[in-house]
Short mmCIF file of C-alpha atoms in Angstrom, two decimals:
data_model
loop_
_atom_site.label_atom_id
_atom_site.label_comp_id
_atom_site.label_asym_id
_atom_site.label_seq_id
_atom_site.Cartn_x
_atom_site.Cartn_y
_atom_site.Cartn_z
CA UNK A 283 0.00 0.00 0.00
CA UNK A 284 1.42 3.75 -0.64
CA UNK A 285 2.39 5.74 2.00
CA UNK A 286 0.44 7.99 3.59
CA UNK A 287 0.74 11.66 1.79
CA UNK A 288 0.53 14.79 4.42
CA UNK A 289 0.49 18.35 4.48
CA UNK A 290 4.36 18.24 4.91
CA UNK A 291 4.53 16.20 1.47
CA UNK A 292 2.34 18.75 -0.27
CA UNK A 293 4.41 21.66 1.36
CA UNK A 294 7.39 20.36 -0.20
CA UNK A 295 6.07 19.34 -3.69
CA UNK A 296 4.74 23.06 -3.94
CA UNK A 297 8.00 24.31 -3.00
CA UNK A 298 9.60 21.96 -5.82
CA UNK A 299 7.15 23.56 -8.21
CA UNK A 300 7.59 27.19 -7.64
CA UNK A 301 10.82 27.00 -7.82
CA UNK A 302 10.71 25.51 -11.09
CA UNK A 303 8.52 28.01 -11.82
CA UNK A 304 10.97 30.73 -10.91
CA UNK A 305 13.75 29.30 -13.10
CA UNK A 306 11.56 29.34 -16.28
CA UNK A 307 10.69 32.75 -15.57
CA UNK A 308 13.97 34.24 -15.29
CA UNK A 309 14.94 32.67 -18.20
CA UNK A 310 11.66 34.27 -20.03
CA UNK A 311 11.89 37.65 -18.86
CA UNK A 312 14.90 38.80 -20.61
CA UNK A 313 12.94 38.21 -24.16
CA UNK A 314 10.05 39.39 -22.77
CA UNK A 315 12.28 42.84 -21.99
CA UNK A 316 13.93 42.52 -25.47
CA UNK A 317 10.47 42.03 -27.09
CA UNK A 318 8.95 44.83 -25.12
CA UNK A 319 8.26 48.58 -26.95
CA UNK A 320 7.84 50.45 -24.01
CA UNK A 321 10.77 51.20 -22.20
CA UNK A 322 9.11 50.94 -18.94
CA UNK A 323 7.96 47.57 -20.00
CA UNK A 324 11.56 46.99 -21.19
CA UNK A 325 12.82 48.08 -17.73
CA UNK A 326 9.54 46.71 -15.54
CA UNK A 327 10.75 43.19 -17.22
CA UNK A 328 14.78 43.49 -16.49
CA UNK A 329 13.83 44.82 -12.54
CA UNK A 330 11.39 41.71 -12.20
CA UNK A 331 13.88 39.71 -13.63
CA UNK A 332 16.17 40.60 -10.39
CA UNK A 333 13.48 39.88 -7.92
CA UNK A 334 12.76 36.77 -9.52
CA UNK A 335 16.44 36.15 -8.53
CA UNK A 336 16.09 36.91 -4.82
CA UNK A 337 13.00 34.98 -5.04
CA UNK A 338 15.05 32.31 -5.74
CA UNK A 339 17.81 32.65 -3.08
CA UNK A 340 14.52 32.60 -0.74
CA UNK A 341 13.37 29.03 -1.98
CA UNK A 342 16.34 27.98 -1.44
CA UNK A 343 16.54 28.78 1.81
CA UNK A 344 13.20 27.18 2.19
CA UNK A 345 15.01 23.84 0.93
CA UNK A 346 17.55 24.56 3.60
CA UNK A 347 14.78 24.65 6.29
CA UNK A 348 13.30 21.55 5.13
CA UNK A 349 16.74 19.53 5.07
CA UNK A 350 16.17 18.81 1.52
CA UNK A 351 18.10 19.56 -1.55
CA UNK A 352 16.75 22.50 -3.54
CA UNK A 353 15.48 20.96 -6.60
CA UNK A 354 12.26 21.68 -8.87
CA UNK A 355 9.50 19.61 -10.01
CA UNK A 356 8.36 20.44 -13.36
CA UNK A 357 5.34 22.85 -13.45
CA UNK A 358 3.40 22.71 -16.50
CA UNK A 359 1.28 24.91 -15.38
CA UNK A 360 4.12 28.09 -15.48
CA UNK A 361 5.94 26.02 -19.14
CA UNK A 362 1.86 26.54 -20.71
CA UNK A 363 1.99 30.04 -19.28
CA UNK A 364 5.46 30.98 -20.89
CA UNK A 365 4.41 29.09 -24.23
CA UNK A 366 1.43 31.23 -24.61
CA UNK A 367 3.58 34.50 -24.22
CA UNK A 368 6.18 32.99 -26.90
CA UNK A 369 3.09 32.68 -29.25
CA UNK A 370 2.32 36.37 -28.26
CA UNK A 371 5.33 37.28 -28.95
CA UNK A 372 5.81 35.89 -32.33
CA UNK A 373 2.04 36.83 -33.75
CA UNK A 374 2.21 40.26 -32.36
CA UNK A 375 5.92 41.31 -33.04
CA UNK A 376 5.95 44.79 -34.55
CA UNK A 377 2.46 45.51 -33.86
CA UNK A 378 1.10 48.05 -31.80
CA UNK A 379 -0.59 45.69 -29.88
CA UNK A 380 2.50 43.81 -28.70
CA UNK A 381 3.06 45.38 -24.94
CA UNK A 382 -0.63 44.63 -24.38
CA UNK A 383 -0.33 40.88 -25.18
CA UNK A 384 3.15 41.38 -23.42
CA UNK A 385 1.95 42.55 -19.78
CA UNK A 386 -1.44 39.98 -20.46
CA UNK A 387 1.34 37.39 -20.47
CA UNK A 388 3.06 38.71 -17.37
CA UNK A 389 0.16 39.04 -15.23
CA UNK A 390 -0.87 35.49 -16.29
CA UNK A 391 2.66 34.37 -14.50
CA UNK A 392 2.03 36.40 -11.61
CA UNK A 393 -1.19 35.47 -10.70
CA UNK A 394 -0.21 31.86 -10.81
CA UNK A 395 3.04 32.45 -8.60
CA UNK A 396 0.87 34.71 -6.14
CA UNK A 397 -1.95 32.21 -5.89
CA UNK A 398 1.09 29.73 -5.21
CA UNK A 399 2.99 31.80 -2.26
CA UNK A 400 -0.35 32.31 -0.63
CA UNK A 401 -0.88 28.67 0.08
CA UNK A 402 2.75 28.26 0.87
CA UNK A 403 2.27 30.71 3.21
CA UNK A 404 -1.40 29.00 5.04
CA UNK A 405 0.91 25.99 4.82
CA UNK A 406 3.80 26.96 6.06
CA UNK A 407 1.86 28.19 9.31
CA UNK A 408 -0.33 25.47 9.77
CA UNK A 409 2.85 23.01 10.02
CA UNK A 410 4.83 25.48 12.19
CA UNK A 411 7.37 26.25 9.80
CA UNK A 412 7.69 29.72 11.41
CA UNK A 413 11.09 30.79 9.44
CA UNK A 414 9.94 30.12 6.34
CA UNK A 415 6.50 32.54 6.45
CA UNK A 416 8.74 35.29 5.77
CA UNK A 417 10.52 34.28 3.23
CA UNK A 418 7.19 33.27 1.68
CA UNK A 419 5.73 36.75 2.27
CA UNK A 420 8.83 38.56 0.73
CA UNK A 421 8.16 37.09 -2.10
CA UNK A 422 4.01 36.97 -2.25
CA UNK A 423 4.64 40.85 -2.08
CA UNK A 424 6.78 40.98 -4.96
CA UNK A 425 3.83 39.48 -6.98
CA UNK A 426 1.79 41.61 -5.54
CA UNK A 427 3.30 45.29 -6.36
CA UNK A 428 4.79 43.64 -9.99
CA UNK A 429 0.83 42.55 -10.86
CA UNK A 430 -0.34 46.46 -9.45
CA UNK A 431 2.67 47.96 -11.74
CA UNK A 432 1.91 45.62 -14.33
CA UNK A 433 -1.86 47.26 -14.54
CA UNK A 434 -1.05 50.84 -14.23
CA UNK A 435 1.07 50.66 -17.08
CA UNK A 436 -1.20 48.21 -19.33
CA UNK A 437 -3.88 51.05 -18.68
CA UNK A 438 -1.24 54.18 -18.52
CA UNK A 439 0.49 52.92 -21.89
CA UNK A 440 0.12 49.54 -23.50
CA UNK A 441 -3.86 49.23 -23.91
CA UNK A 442 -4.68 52.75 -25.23
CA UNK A 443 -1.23 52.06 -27.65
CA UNK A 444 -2.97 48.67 -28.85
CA UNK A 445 -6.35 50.14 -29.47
CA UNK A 446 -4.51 53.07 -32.02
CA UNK A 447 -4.67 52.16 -35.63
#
């Protein structure tokens, strides 16, 4: 018979997939800044791209709390996510619509990675992982204030740009 599966099992398997997760996006967001008109986009992209690091560095030392190697479990969820911005990407290059389809894309990733952290976070207090919450939060409000930026400038900037003939 299998094993029993527990909170503590689930904690960790979300942990594995976040941080895969985070890899793919790092490696994403640099095209994403390259495909980007806007230079705020350009520059919103490159500064996320940083966070994304420390966001990283913060998993990991969630691995280091747990006693268990820092290694990802694929999350097809995130590689769907990043595929659909690719296709953006490519059927929208040189249009006026591109930083539109661009932050749609973004906001797409963070949603996921917020909806993500905020279990993490339940979790992580419900099995008295008290040093972790932290981390956990850092990074939930990260997602948070990239998905606010991401709006203001979609309605600032990229959505009026898109509508223009």
């Amino acid at each position: 018979m299998a094993t029993e599966k527990t909170l503590n099992d689930l904690f960790l398997d979300t942990v594995k997939d976040i941080y895969f997760a985070e890899k793919q996006i790092l490696k994403a967001l640099p095209k994403m800044a390259r495909a980007a008109q806007l230079e705020e986009g350009k520059a919103g992209f490159m500064k996320h791209r940083d966070e994304t690091q420390a966001q990283i560095e913060r998993l990991d030392q969630v691995f280091e709390l747990l006693g268990k190697p820092a290694r990802g479990k694929t999350c097809e969820a995130m590689q769907g996510i990043i595929a659909e911005g690719e296709e953006i990407m490519e059927e929208y290059k040189g249009t006026k619509a591109l930083d539109a389809g661009l932050i749609s894309s973004a906001q797409a990733v963070e949603h996921y990675e917020i909806a993500r952290y905020g279990t993490l976070i339940a979790w992580a207090k419900q099995l008295g992982l008290k040093d972790a919450v932290p981390l956990l939060q850092a990074s939930l409000a990260e997602e948070e204030a990239t998905d606010k930026k991401l709006t203001q400038l979609a309605q600032s900037a990229a959505n009026p740009q898109g509508k223009a003939a």
